[in-house]
Coordinates of C-alpha atoms in Angstrom, one line a residue:
Chain M
M1 CA 0.0 0.0 0.0
K2 CA 2.8 2.4 1.0
R3 CA 4.8 1.5 -2.1
T4 CA 1.9 2.2 -4.5
A5 CA 1.4 5.5 -2.8
N6 CA 5.1 6.4 -3.2
F7 CA 5.0 5.3 -6.8
I8 CA 2.0 7.5 -7.6
A9 CA 3.5 10.4 -5.7
R10 CA 6.8 10.1 -7.6
T11 CA 5.0 9.8 -11.0
L12 CA 3.0 12.9 -10.2
A13 CA 6.1 14.8 -9.2
V14 CA 7.8 13.8 -12.5
G15 CA 4.7 14.9 -14.4
G16 CA 4.7 18.2 -12.6
L17 CA 8.3 18.8 -13.5
V18 CA 7.7 18.0 -17.1
A19 CA 4.8 20.4 -17.1
S20 CA 6.7 23.3 -15.5
L21 CA 9.6 22.7 -18.0
A22 CA 7.0 23.1 -20.7
V23 CA 5.9 26.4 -19.3
V24 CA 9.4 27.7 -19.3
G25 CA 10.0 26.4 -22.9
A26 CA 6.8 28.0 -24.2
V27 CA 8.1 31.6 -23.5
T28 CA 11.5 31.4 -25.2
V29 CA 11.0 33.5 -28.3
R30 CA 14.0 35.7 -29.2
A31 CA 13.3 39.4 -28.8
D32 CA 14.6 40.6 -32.2
D33 CA 12.4 38.1 -34.1
Q34 CA 9.4 39.8 -35.8
K35 CA 6.1 38.1 -35.8
L36 CA 3.3 38.3 -38.3
L37 CA -0.1 36.6 -38.0
N38 CA -1.9 35.7 -41.2
V39 CA -5.5 34.7 -40.6
S40 CA -6.6 32.9 -43.7
Y41 CA -9.3 30.6 -45.0
D42 CA -9.3 26.9 -45.2
P43 CA -7.7 25.6 -48.5
T44 CA -4.8 28.0 -48.5
R45 CA -2.8 25.9 -46.0
E46 CA -0.4 24.5 -48.5
L47 CA -0.1 27.8 -50.5
Y48 CA 0.9 29.8 -47.4
Q49 CA 3.2 27.1 -46.0
E50 CA 5.3 27.4 -49.1
F51 CA 4.9 31.1 -49.5
N52 CA 5.8 31.9 -45.9
E53 CA 9.1 30.0 -46.2
A54 CA 9.9 31.9 -49.4
F55 CA 8.9 35.3 -47.9
A56 CA 10.9 34.6 -44.7
K57 CA 14.0 33.9 -46.8
Y58 CA 13.4 37.0 -48.9
W59 CA 12.9 39.2 -45.8
K60 CA 16.0 37.8 -44.2
D61 CA 18.1 38.5 -47.3
K62 CA 16.6 42.0 -47.6
T63 CA 16.6 43.3 -44.1
G64 CA 18.6 40.7 -42.1
N65 CA 15.6 40.2 -39.7
T66 CA 14.1 36.9 -39.0
V67 CA 10.3 36.8 -39.4
I68 CA 8.1 34.2 -37.9
I69 CA 4.8 33.9 -39.7
E70 CA 2.0 32.4 -37.8
Q71 CA -1.0 30.9 -39.6
S72 CA -4.6 30.4 -38.6
H73 CA -7.0 28.6 -41.0
G74 CA -10.7 28.0 -40.9
G75 CA -13.9 28.8 -42.7
S76 CA -13.6 32.3 -44.1
G77 CA -16.7 33.7 -42.3
K78 CA -15.7 32.2 -39.0
Q79 CA -12.1 33.6 -39.4
A80 CA -13.5 37.0 -40.1
Q81 CA -15.7 36.8 -37.0
S82 CA -12.6 35.8 -34.9
V83 CA -10.7 38.9 -36.1
I84 CA -13.8 41.0 -35.2
D85 CA -13.8 39.3 -31.8
G86 CA -10.2 40.2 -31.2
L87 CA -8.0 37.6 -32.9
S88 CA -5.1 40.0 -33.5
A89 CA -4.3 39.3 -37.2
D90 CA -1.7 41.5 -38.9
V91 CA -3.0 40.5 -42.3
V92 CA -6.1 38.6 -43.5
T93 CA -6.2 36.6 -46.7
L94 CA -9.8 35.5 -46.9
A95 CA -12.0 33.8 -49.4
L96 CA -14.1 36.8 -50.3
E97 CA -14.4 40.5 -50.2
G98 CA -17.6 40.2 -48.1
D99 CA -15.7 38.8 -45.2
I100 CA -13.1 41.5 -45.2
N101 CA -15.9 44.1 -45.5
A102 CA -17.5 42.5 -42.4
I103 CA -14.3 43.2 -40.5
V104 CA -14.4 46.8 -41.8
N105 CA -18.0 47.3 -40.8
K106 CA -18.1 45.6 -37.5
S107 CA -14.8 46.5 -36.0
G108 CA -13.2 49.3 -38.0
L109 CA -9.8 47.5 -37.8
I110 CA -9.3 47.7 -41.6
D111 CA -9.3 50.9 -43.7
E112 CA -12.5 50.9 -45.8
N113 CA -10.5 51.6 -49.0
W114 CA -8.5 48.4 -48.6
R115 CA -9.5 47.2 -52.0
S116 CA -7.4 49.9 -53.7
E117 CA -4.3 49.2 -51.6
F118 CA -2.9 46.4 -53.7
P119 CA -3.2 45.7 -57.5
H120 CA -6.2 43.8 -59.0
N121 CA -8.6 44.9 -56.2
S122 CA -6.2 43.4 -53.7
T123 CA -6.6 40.0 -55.3
P124 CA -3.1 38.5 -56.0
Y125 CA -4.6 35.2 -57.3
T126 CA -8.0 34.0 -58.4
S127 CA -9.6 30.7 -58.5
T128 CA -12.8 29.1 -59.8
I129 CA -15.2 26.4 -58.8
V130 CA -15.0 23.0 -60.5
F131 CA -16.4 19.5 -60.0
L132 CA -14.4 16.8 -58.3
L133 CA -15.9 13.4 -59.2
R134 CA -15.4 9.7 -58.5
K135 CA -13.2 8.2 -61.2
G136 CA -14.9 7.5 -64.5
N137 CA -17.7 10.0 -63.6
P138 CA -20.3 7.2 -63.1
K139 CA -23.2 9.6 -62.7
G140 CA -22.4 11.6 -65.9
I141 CA -22.0 15.0 -64.3
N142 CA -20.6 17.5 -66.7
D143 CA -22.5 20.8 -66.1
W144 CA -24.4 22.5 -63.4
G145 CA -27.7 21.2 -64.6
D146 CA -26.5 17.6 -64.0
L147 CA -26.2 18.3 -60.2
I148 CA -29.9 18.0 -59.6
K149 CA -30.4 14.7 -61.5
D150 CA -32.1 12.0 -59.5
G151 CA -29.8 10.1 -57.2
V152 CA -26.9 12.6 -57.3
E153 CA -25.4 13.6 -54.0
V154 CA -23.6 17.0 -54.0
I155 CA -21.0 17.9 -51.3
T156 CA -20.6 21.6 -50.6
P157 CA -20.1 23.4 -47.3
N158 CA -22.5 25.9 -45.6
P159 CA -22.5 29.3 -47.4
K160 CA -23.2 31.0 -44.1
T161 CA -19.8 30.0 -42.6
S162 CA -17.7 29.2 -45.6
G163 CA -16.4 31.5 -48.3
G164 CA -15.9 28.7 -50.8
A165 CA -19.4 27.6 -50.3
R166 CA -20.6 31.1 -51.3
W167 CA -18.7 30.9 -54.5
N168 CA -20.2 27.5 -55.1
Y169 CA -23.7 28.9 -54.6
L170 CA -23.0 31.9 -56.8
A171 CA -21.4 29.8 -59.6
A172 CA -24.6 27.7 -59.6
W173 CA -26.7 30.8 -59.6
A174 CA -24.8 32.3 -62.5
W175 CA -25.4 29.1 -64.6
A176 CA -29.1 29.1 -63.7
D177 CA -29.5 32.7 -64.6
K178 CA -28.1 32.1 -68.1
Q179 CA -30.0 28.8 -68.4
Y180 CA -33.4 30.2 -67.4
G181 CA -32.9 33.7 -69.0
G182 CA -33.0 35.5 -65.7
D183 CA -36.3 34.0 -64.5
Q184 CA -36.0 34.5 -60.8
A185 CA -38.6 31.8 -59.8
K186 CA -36.8 29.2 -61.9
I187 CA -33.4 30.1 -60.6
E188 CA -34.6 29.8 -57.0
E189 CA -36.2 26.5 -57.9
Y190 CA -32.9 25.2 -59.2
I191 CA -30.9 26.4 -56.2
K192 CA -33.4 25.0 -53.8
S193 CA -33.3 21.5 -55.4
L194 CA -29.5 21.7 -55.6
Y195 CA -29.4 22.0 -51.8
V196 CA -31.9 19.1 -51.4
H197 CA -29.1 17.0 -53.1
V198 CA -26.6 18.0 -50.3
P199 CA -26.5 15.3 -47.6
V200 CA -23.9 17.0 -45.3
L201 CA -23.4 20.7 -45.0
D202 CA -19.9 21.1 -43.4
T203 CA -18.8 24.4 -41.9
A204 CA -15.7 24.9 -44.1
A205 CA -14.3 23.8 -47.4
R206 CA -11.7 21.5 -46.0
G207 CA -14.3 19.7 -44.0
S208 CA -16.3 19.1 -47.2
T209 CA -13.2 17.8 -49.0
V210 CA -12.5 15.3 -46.2
T211 CA -16.2 14.3 -46.3
F212 CA -16.0 13.6 -50.0
A213 CA -12.5 12.2 -50.3
Q214 CA -11.8 10.5 -47.0
K215 CA -15.3 9.5 -45.8
E216 CA -16.4 8.8 -49.4
I217 CA -19.8 10.5 -49.1
G218 CA -21.4 11.9 -52.2
D219 CA -21.0 11.8 -56.0
V220 CA -19.6 15.3 -56.7
L221 CA -17.7 17.8 -54.6
L222 CA -18.1 21.5 -55.6
A223 CA -14.6 22.6 -54.9
W224 CA -12.1 25.4 -55.4
E225 CA -10.0 24.5 -58.4
N226 CA -6.9 24.5 -56.2
E227 CA -8.5 22.2 -53.7
A228 CA -9.6 19.8 -56.4
Y229 CA -6.1 19.5 -57.7
L230 CA -4.7 19.1 -54.2
V231 CA -7.1 16.1 -53.7
L232 CA -5.8 14.5 -56.9
E233 CA -2.2 14.9 -55.6
E234 CA -3.0 13.7 -52.1
F235 CA -5.3 10.8 -52.8
G236 CA -4.1 9.9 -56.3
T237 CA -5.7 10.1 -59.7
D238 CA -7.0 6.5 -59.5
N239 CA -10.0 7.4 -57.4
F240 CA -11.0 10.9 -58.5
E241 CA -11.2 13.1 -61.6
I242 CA -11.8 16.8 -62.2
V243 CA -14.5 18.1 -64.5
T244 CA -14.3 21.8 -65.3
P245 CA -17.8 22.9 -66.2
P246 CA -18.3 25.1 -69.4
S247 CA -19.0 28.1 -67.2
S248 CA -18.2 29.0 -63.6
I249 CA -17.4 32.0 -61.4
R250 CA -14.2 34.0 -61.0
A251 CA -13.6 33.6 -57.3
E252 CA -11.5 36.5 -56.1
P253 CA -10.0 35.8 -52.6
P254 CA -8.7 39.2 -51.5
V255 CA -6.0 40.2 -49.0
A256 CA -5.7 43.1 -46.7
I257 CA -3.6 44.5 -43.9
V258 CA -5.5 44.7 -40.6
D259 CA -4.4 48.3 -40.1
K260 CA -5.1 48.9 -36.5
N261 CA -3.6 45.6 -35.3
A262 CA -0.5 46.0 -37.5
E263 CA 0.0 49.5 -36.1
A264 CA -0.4 48.2 -32.5
H265 CA 2.2 45.5 -33.2
G266 CA 4.5 47.8 -35.2
T267 CA 4.3 45.5 -38.2
T268 CA 2.7 47.7 -40.8
E269 CA 5.7 47.8 -43.0
L270 CA 6.3 44.1 -42.7
A271 CA 2.6 43.3 -43.4
K272 CA 2.8 45.5 -46.5
A273 CA 5.9 43.8 -47.8
Y274 CA 4.4 40.4 -47.1
L275 CA 1.3 41.0 -49.2
E276 CA 3.2 42.8 -51.9
Y277 CA 5.5 39.8 -52.2
L278 CA 2.4 37.8 -53.3
Y279 CA 2.5 39.8 -56.5
S280 CA 6.2 39.2 -57.1
A281 CA 7.4 36.7 -59.7
E282 CA 8.1 34.2 -57.0
G283 CA 4.8 34.8 -55.2
Q284 CA 2.9 34.4 -58.4
A285 CA 4.8 31.2 -59.3
I286 CA 4.0 29.7 -55.9
A287 CA 0.3 30.6 -56.4
A288 CA 0.3 28.9 -59.8
K289 CA 2.1 25.8 -58.4
N290 CA -0.6 25.5 -55.8
H291 CA -3.2 25.8 -58.5
Y292 CA -4.3 29.3 -57.9
R293 CA -4.7 31.3 -61.1
P294 CA -2.0 34.1 -60.8
S295 CA -3.3 37.7 -61.3
E296 CA -0.1 38.5 -63.2
P297 CA 0.4 35.3 -65.2
S298 CA 3.2 36.9 -67.4
L299 CA 5.4 37.1 -64.3
V300 CA 5.5 33.4 -63.8
A301 CA 8.8 32.0 -65.2
D302 CA 7.5 28.5 -65.9
Q303 CA 4.7 29.2 -68.3
A304 CA 3.6 25.6 -68.3
L305 CA 2.2 26.3 -64.8
V306 CA -0.1 28.9 -66.3
S307 CA -1.2 27.0 -69.4
A308 CA -2.2 24.1 -67.2
F309 CA -5.4 26.0 -66.2
P310 CA -8.3 25.1 -68.5
E311 CA -10.0 27.9 -70.4
I312 CA -13.4 28.5 -68.9
D313 CA -16.2 31.1 -69.2
L314 CA -16.0 33.0 -65.9
V315 CA -18.7 35.2 -64.5
S316 CA -17.4 38.0 -62.2
I317 CA -19.0 39.0 -58.9
D318 CA -19.1 42.5 -60.3
D319 CA -21.3 41.3 -63.2
P320 CA -24.8 43.0 -63.3
I321 CA -26.5 39.8 -62.2
F322 CA -24.7 40.0 -58.9
G323 CA -23.7 43.7 -58.6
G324 CA -20.7 43.1 -56.3
W325 CA -20.3 41.7 -52.8
K326 CA -21.8 44.6 -51.0
E327 CA -25.1 43.8 -52.7
V328 CA -24.8 40.0 -52.8
Q329 CA -23.8 39.4 -49.2
P330 CA -27.0 40.7 -47.5
K331 CA -29.3 39.7 -50.4
H332 CA -28.2 36.1 -50.6
F333 CA -26.4 35.2 -47.4
G334 CA -27.7 37.7 -44.7
D335 CA -30.2 36.6 -42.1
G336 CA -33.5 36.0 -43.8
G337 CA -31.7 36.2 -47.2
I338 CA -32.4 34.1 -50.3
F339 CA -30.3 31.2 -49.0
D340 CA -32.2 31.1 -45.7
K341 CA -35.4 31.1 -47.6
L342 CA -34.4 28.3 -50.0
Y343 CA -32.5 26.0 -47.6
A344 CA -34.5 23.6 -45.5
P345 CA -32.4 21.0 -43.6
N346 CA -33.7 17.6 -44.5
Chain Z
M1 CA -32.2 -10.0 -4.4
F2 CA -34.5 -9.8 -7.3
E3 CA -32.6 -12.4 -9.2
R4 CA -33.9 -14.9 -6.7
E5 CA -37.6 -14.1 -7.3
G6 CA -37.9 -16.9 -9.9
A7 CA -39.2 -20.4 -9.7
V8 CA -36.0 -22.3 -9.4
Y9 CA -35.3 -21.8 -5.7
D10 CA -37.9 -22.9 -3.2
S11 CA -36.8 -23.1 0.4
R12 CA -39.5 -25.6 1.4
R13 CA -38.1 -28.2 -1.0
P14 CA -34.9 -30.0 -0.1
I15 CA -32.2 -29.5 -2.8
A16 CA -31.0 -32.6 -4.4
P17 CA -27.3 -33.0 -3.6
H18 CA -26.3 -33.1 -7.3
Q19 CA -28.3 -30.0 -8.1
H20 CA -26.3 -26.7 -8.0
L21 CA -28.1 -23.6 -7.1
R22 CA -27.7 -21.0 -9.8
P23 CA -27.7 -17.4 -8.7
T24 CA -29.8 -16.3 -11.7
T25 CA -32.8 -17.9 -13.4
E26 CA -31.6 -17.4 -16.9
R27 CA -30.5 -20.3 -19.0
A28 CA -26.8 -20.7 -19.6
W29 CA -27.1 -19.6 -23.3
V30 CA -28.8 -16.4 -22.3
K31 CA -25.9 -15.6 -20.1
V32 CA -23.4 -16.4 -22.8
L33 CA -25.4 -14.3 -25.3
L34 CA -25.6 -11.3 -23.0
I35 CA -21.9 -11.4 -22.2
S36 CA -21.0 -11.8 -25.9
I37 CA -23.2 -8.8 -26.9
A38 CA -21.5 -6.7 -24.2
L39 CA -18.0 -7.8 -25.2
I40 CA -18.6 -7.4 -29.0
Y41 CA -20.1 -4.0 -28.3
M42 CA -17.1 -2.9 -26.3
L43 CA -14.8 -4.3 -28.9
A44 CA -16.5 -2.4 -31.7
I45 CA -17.1 0.9 -29.9
V46 CA -14.0 1.2 -27.8
V47 CA -11.2 -1.3 -28.5
L48 CA -11.2 -1.3 -32.3
P49 CA -11.1 2.5 -32.7
L50 CA -8.3 2.7 -30.1
I51 CA -6.3 0.0 -32.0
Q52 CA -7.0 1.9 -35.2
V53 CA -5.5 5.1 -33.8
F54 CA -2.2 3.3 -33.1
F55 CA -2.4 1.4 -36.4
E56 CA -2.8 4.6 -38.4
A57 CA -0.1 6.3 -36.4
F58 CA 2.4 3.6 -37.2
R59 CA 1.2 2.8 -40.7
K60 CA 4.2 4.5 -42.3
G61 CA 6.7 3.1 -39.9
F62 CA 8.4 4.2 -36.7
D63 CA 10.5 6.8 -38.4
T64 CA 7.5 8.7 -39.7
Y65 CA 5.8 8.3 -36.4
F66 CA 8.6 9.9 -34.5
A67 CA 9.2 12.5 -37.2
S68 CA 5.7 13.7 -36.5
F69 CA 6.8 15.0 -33.2
E70 CA 9.7 17.0 -34.6
D71 CA 7.2 19.3 -36.3
R72 CA 7.1 22.7 -34.5
G73 CA 3.3 22.7 -34.5
A74 CA 3.1 19.4 -32.7
Q75 CA 5.8 20.3 -30.2
T76 CA 4.2 23.6 -29.2
A77 CA 0.8 21.9 -29.1
I78 CA 2.2 19.3 -26.6
Q79 CA 3.8 22.1 -24.6
L80 CA 0.6 24.2 -24.6
T81 CA -1.5 21.2 -23.5
L82 CA 0.8 20.4 -20.6
T83 CA 0.9 24.1 -19.7
V84 CA -2.9 24.5 -19.7
A85 CA -3.3 21.3 -17.6
A86 CA -0.6 22.4 -15.2
I87 CA -2.5 25.6 -14.5
A88 CA -6.1 24.4 -14.8
V89 CA -5.7 21.3 -12.6
P90 CA -4.1 23.0 -9.5
L91 CA -6.7 25.8 -9.7
N92 CA -9.5 23.2 -9.8
L93 CA -7.8 21.3 -7.0
V94 CA -7.9 24.3 -4.7
F95 CA -11.4 25.2 -5.8
G96 CA -12.6 21.7 -5.5
V97 CA -11.3 21.1 -2.0
A98 CA -12.7 24.5 -0.8
A99 CA -16.1 23.9 -2.4
S100 CA -16.5 20.4 -1.1
W101 CA -15.3 21.5 2.4
A102 CA -17.9 24.2 2.4
V103 CA -20.7 21.9 1.1
A104 CA -19.8 18.9 3.3
K105 CA -19.0 20.5 6.6
F106 CA -21.3 23.5 6.8
E107 CA -24.9 24.2 6.6
F108 CA -25.7 27.5 4.8
W109 CA -28.4 29.2 2.7
G110 CA -28.1 28.5 -1.0
K111 CA -26.1 25.3 -0.5
S112 CA -28.1 23.2 -2.9
F113 CA -27.9 26.0 -5.4
L114 CA -24.1 25.9 -5.1
I115 CA -24.1 22.2 -5.8
T116 CA -26.2 22.7 -8.9
L117 CA -23.8 25.4 -10.0
I118 CA -20.8 23.0 -9.6
D119 CA -22.6 20.5 -11.8
L120 CA -23.3 23.1 -14.5
P121 CA -20.3 22.5 -16.7
F122 CA -21.3 18.9 -17.0
S123 CA -24.7 19.8 -18.5
V124 CA -23.6 22.8 -20.6
S125 CA -22.3 22.1 -24.1
P126 CA -18.6 22.9 -24.2
V127 CA -19.1 25.0 -27.3
V128 CA -21.4 27.3 -25.3
S129 CA -18.9 27.5 -22.5
G130 CA -16.3 28.7 -25.1
M131 CA -18.8 31.2 -26.6
V132 CA -19.5 32.7 -23.2
Y133 CA -15.9 33.8 -22.9
V134 CA -15.9 35.3 -26.4
L135 CA -19.0 37.3 -25.5
L136 CA -17.4 38.3 -22.2
F137 CA -13.9 39.1 -23.2
G138 CA -14.1 39.5 -27.0
A139 CA -13.2 42.8 -28.7
Q140 CA -16.9 43.5 -29.2
S141 CA -17.8 42.9 -25.6
A142 CA -18.3 45.6 -22.9
L143 CA -14.9 44.7 -21.5
G144 CA -13.2 44.4 -24.9
P145 CA -12.0 48.0 -25.4
W146 CA -10.6 48.2 -21.8
L147 CA -8.7 45.0 -22.2
K148 CA -7.3 46.2 -25.5
A149 CA -6.3 49.6 -24.1
N150 CA -4.4 47.8 -21.3
D151 CA -2.9 45.2 -23.7
I152 CA -4.5 42.3 -21.9
E153 CA -5.1 39.3 -24.2
I154 CA -7.6 36.8 -22.9
I155 CA -9.4 35.0 -25.8
F156 CA -7.4 33.8 -28.8
A157 CA -4.5 33.5 -26.3
V158 CA -3.4 31.2 -23.5
P159 CA -5.4 32.8 -20.7
G160 CA -8.7 32.1 -22.7
I161 CA -7.7 28.5 -23.3
V162 CA -7.0 28.1 -19.6
L163 CA -10.3 29.7 -18.6
A164 CA -12.3 27.5 -20.9
T165 CA -10.5 24.4 -19.6
V166 CA -11.0 25.4 -16.0
F167 CA -14.7 25.9 -16.6
V168 CA -15.2 22.6 -18.3
T169 CA -13.2 20.6 -15.8
F170 CA -14.1 22.2 -12.5
P171 CA -16.7 19.7 -11.4
F172 CA -14.4 16.7 -11.5
I173 CA -12.6 17.2 -8.2
A174 CA -15.5 18.7 -6.3
R175 CA -17.9 16.0 -7.4
E176 CA -15.5 13.4 -6.3
L177 CA -14.9 14.9 -2.8
I178 CA -18.4 16.1 -1.8
P179 CA -20.0 12.7 -1.3
L180 CA -16.8 11.4 0.3
M181 CA -16.6 14.3 2.8
Q182 CA -20.3 14.1 3.5
A183 CA -20.0 10.4 4.3
Q184 CA -17.1 11.0 6.6
G185 CA -18.9 13.6 8.6
N186 CA -17.4 16.1 11.0
T187 CA -16.5 13.9 13.9
D188 CA -12.8 13.6 13.2
E189 CA -12.4 17.3 12.8
E190 CA -14.4 18.0 16.0
A191 CA -12.1 15.6 17.9
A192 CA -9.0 17.4 16.5
I193 CA -10.4 20.8 17.4
S194 CA -11.4 19.7 20.9
L195 CA -7.8 18.5 21.4
G196 CA -6.6 22.1 20.6
A197 CA -5.7 21.8 16.9
S198 CA -6.0 25.0 14.8
G199 CA -8.0 25.2 11.6
W200 CA -5.0 24.6 9.3
Q201 CA -3.7 21.8 11.5
T202 CA -7.1 20.1 11.3
F203 CA -7.1 20.4 7.6
W204 CA -3.6 19.2 6.9
R205 CA -3.5 16.4 9.6
V206 CA -7.1 15.2 9.7
T207 CA -9.2 16.2 6.7
L208 CA -6.5 15.9 3.9
P209 CA -5.3 12.4 4.9
N210 CA -8.9 11.3 5.0
I211 CA -9.7 12.4 1.5
K212 CA -6.3 12.0 -0.2
W213 CA -7.2 9.0 -2.4
G214 CA -10.5 10.5 -3.5
L215 CA -8.6 13.7 -4.3
L216 CA -6.0 12.0 -6.3
Y217 CA -8.7 10.2 -8.2
G218 CA -10.5 13.5 -9.0
V219 CA -7.2 15.1 -10.1
L220 CA -6.6 12.2 -12.5
L221 CA -10.0 12.6 -14.1
C222 CA -9.7 16.4 -14.2
N223 CA -6.3 16.1 -15.8
A224 CA -7.5 13.7 -18.5
R225 CA -10.3 16.0 -19.4
A226 CA -8.2 19.1 -19.3
M227 CA -5.8 17.6 -21.8
G228 CA -8.5 16.3 -24.0
E229 CA -10.9 19.2 -24.1
F230 CA -11.8 20.2 -27.7
G231 CA -15.1 22.1 -28.0
A232 CA -14.6 25.0 -25.6
V233 CA -11.0 25.4 -26.4
S234 CA -11.7 25.4 -30.1
V235 CA -14.0 28.4 -29.8
V236 CA -11.5 30.5 -27.8
S237 CA -8.3 29.4 -29.4
G238 CA -8.1 31.3 -32.7
H239 CA -6.3 28.3 -34.1
I240 CA -2.9 30.0 -34.4
R241 CA -0.5 27.2 -35.3
G242 CA 2.4 27.0 -32.9
Q243 CA 0.8 29.4 -30.5
T244 CA -2.8 28.6 -29.5
T245 CA -3.4 25.1 -30.7
T246 CA -3.6 22.4 -28.1
M247 CA -3.1 18.7 -28.9
P248 CA -6.8 18.0 -29.8
L249 CA -6.8 21.1 -32.0
E250 CA -3.5 20.2 -33.6
I251 CA -5.0 16.7 -34.4
E252 CA -7.8 18.4 -36.2
I253 CA -5.5 20.6 -38.2
L254 CA -3.2 17.8 -39.2
Y255 CA -6.2 15.7 -40.2
N256 CA -7.5 18.6 -42.4
E257 CA -4.0 18.8 -44.0
Y258 CA -4.3 15.2 -45.1
N259 CA -1.4 14.4 -42.8
F260 CA -3.2 11.4 -41.3
T261 CA 0.0 9.9 -39.9
G262 CA 0.8 13.1 -38.1
A263 CA -2.8 13.4 -36.8
F264 CA -2.9 9.9 -35.5
A265 CA 0.6 10.2 -34.0
V266 CA -0.5 13.1 -31.8
A267 CA -3.8 11.2 -31.2
S268 CA -1.9 8.2 -30.0
L269 CA 0.0 10.3 -27.5
L270 CA -3.3 11.7 -26.2
A271 CA -4.7 8.1 -26.1
M272 CA -1.6 7.0 -24.2
L273 CA -2.2 9.7 -21.6
A274 CA -5.7 8.6 -21.3
L275 CA -4.7 4.9 -20.9
L276 CA -2.1 5.9 -18.3
T277 CA -4.9 7.8 -16.4
L278 CA -7.0 4.7 -16.7
V279 CA -4.3 2.5 -15.2
F280 CA -3.8 4.8 -12.3
K281 CA -7.6 5.0 -11.8
S282 CA -7.9 1.2 -11.8
L283 CA -5.0 0.9 -9.4
L284 CA -6.6 3.4 -7.0
E285 CA -10.0 1.6 -7.3
W286 CA -8.3 -1.7 -6.6
R287 CA -6.3 -0.6 -3.6
Y288 CA -8.4 2.0 -2.1
G289 CA -11.9 1.3 -3.4
D290 CA -13.5 1.6 0.0
E291 CA -12.1 5.1 0.4
L292 CA -13.4 6.4 -2.9
A293 CA -16.9 7.7 -2.8
G294 CA -17.3 7.8 -6.5
T295 CA -16.0 4.5 -7.5
R296 CA -19.3 3.2 -8.6
R297 CA -20.2 6.2 -10.6
H298 CA -17.5 6.3 -13.2

């Protein structure tokens, strides 16, 4: 009895020692290191992993300073909310303009003219929405109309929390608008039946990808183009294939400095250099390599990376049928908006 | 015993010498069937997934497994988890002992309300517990601007994670101690005081030795949950890799990065911590079962 007690006491003591060492270890960051927090959306993990390394090297060569770039990833809407609630990001690289506008409107941390701060409306790379299918395309899905055929299960995340999901929704809307000649009732009917075909509404794009690729639920994943190619790389081309529909949407994931936070941290200059580097030859090449369509394709040294992107008819968010994010966000995705009206959980 | 209320046993009839008296009325095959169902169920629900965790972790060999822990994200996650547990568990230890002392040894107005409050974290969804702290300390809260002006970071930083963990785990120790201290009553303490012991002396020499095994048991459970908590911590963490991701959050991130080996390697470490806790717990139950009030509950 005594021995067991001693044993337990000793083990607990060792555990305590380890824990206190951990406390000491956690606070050893060198003083002259600069830190930058990039709050981003879900599928950019691999892009920024590679880009951050490249930028840290560039910054070290240029200024001699070491920069540690911290990343936070999640659904774009959720990430914006976290920044509003006080997550002290120096830069945000989110899935859509609407989420950055939300930060502007609800917290005032970002200057309202952020879109003109960097080239191409502060969008260093664009993407589009494509279909990821099971190998051989057994259900014959080639265009948006095929998604509502009987027995087709569509995987897409929740547009209320995920930026990618909003692009999915809008790409489908743009197709239906053209298909039904702008007949509002018919478009809504299409969107409604599209979401009836969705068995799981994940909160973020990466969750949907895992649902489709790892848990093998559904026949088609509406995915960011970059995310679809990543799945092919990670899971192999034996099980999946990509179909690029004849038309889709030009998804413009923008970037911005969180001005007030960067000022408070003294990182404004660093944050600016970081986002500018996305537009450099190296930044654009890294984007293309990670299957984002570079905004300045001519800068990319290896043009094979650029020509790998299929030509596709892309509708812009600023097209009259949408009228920009400021109009789209409340009309479609706000509380009581069109999505709320059309989506009934089954 | 209700098992006896069958037709097999009749005290008025002499039992034939070759006839064994079975404690239950069920047929042998019923017994075998029930035990098999329970075992298969346990195997499918608990054992197989646990084995799968280790299987996935070691799928690509030992080198890949150990390489998973050289990643900075994984290391800081392990450090953070240990740090959070090292702060949260002692806090709840002090609180738990104080609360159970108050509840068990004194009579006061609002006592049953206090007991209900202590149980609250068990019944509230962890996501809600996390959200409460965001509403309380977030940048948009009433306190937010003041915190910011004074450069105090609570949510999306370590203090928030500690708070959320303390909240979720605070019933474990108190719940373990209250029934134990109530059962022991006040007599030992009264004796000590009547012999001239001071309050502190009574606590250290009489009360603490009486409850030590129950306390250790509560600490183990509290620690297991503190290290494993996901929901509440996820809400307040901000998910900054290498800074505010604990082990459960790091597992989610690795899984979402298709790094299944890495995810399951970290998961296996958490599972081992849980198994270690279980071994200690069983050891305690086996040796000191009579001194543990809550043995039958868990």
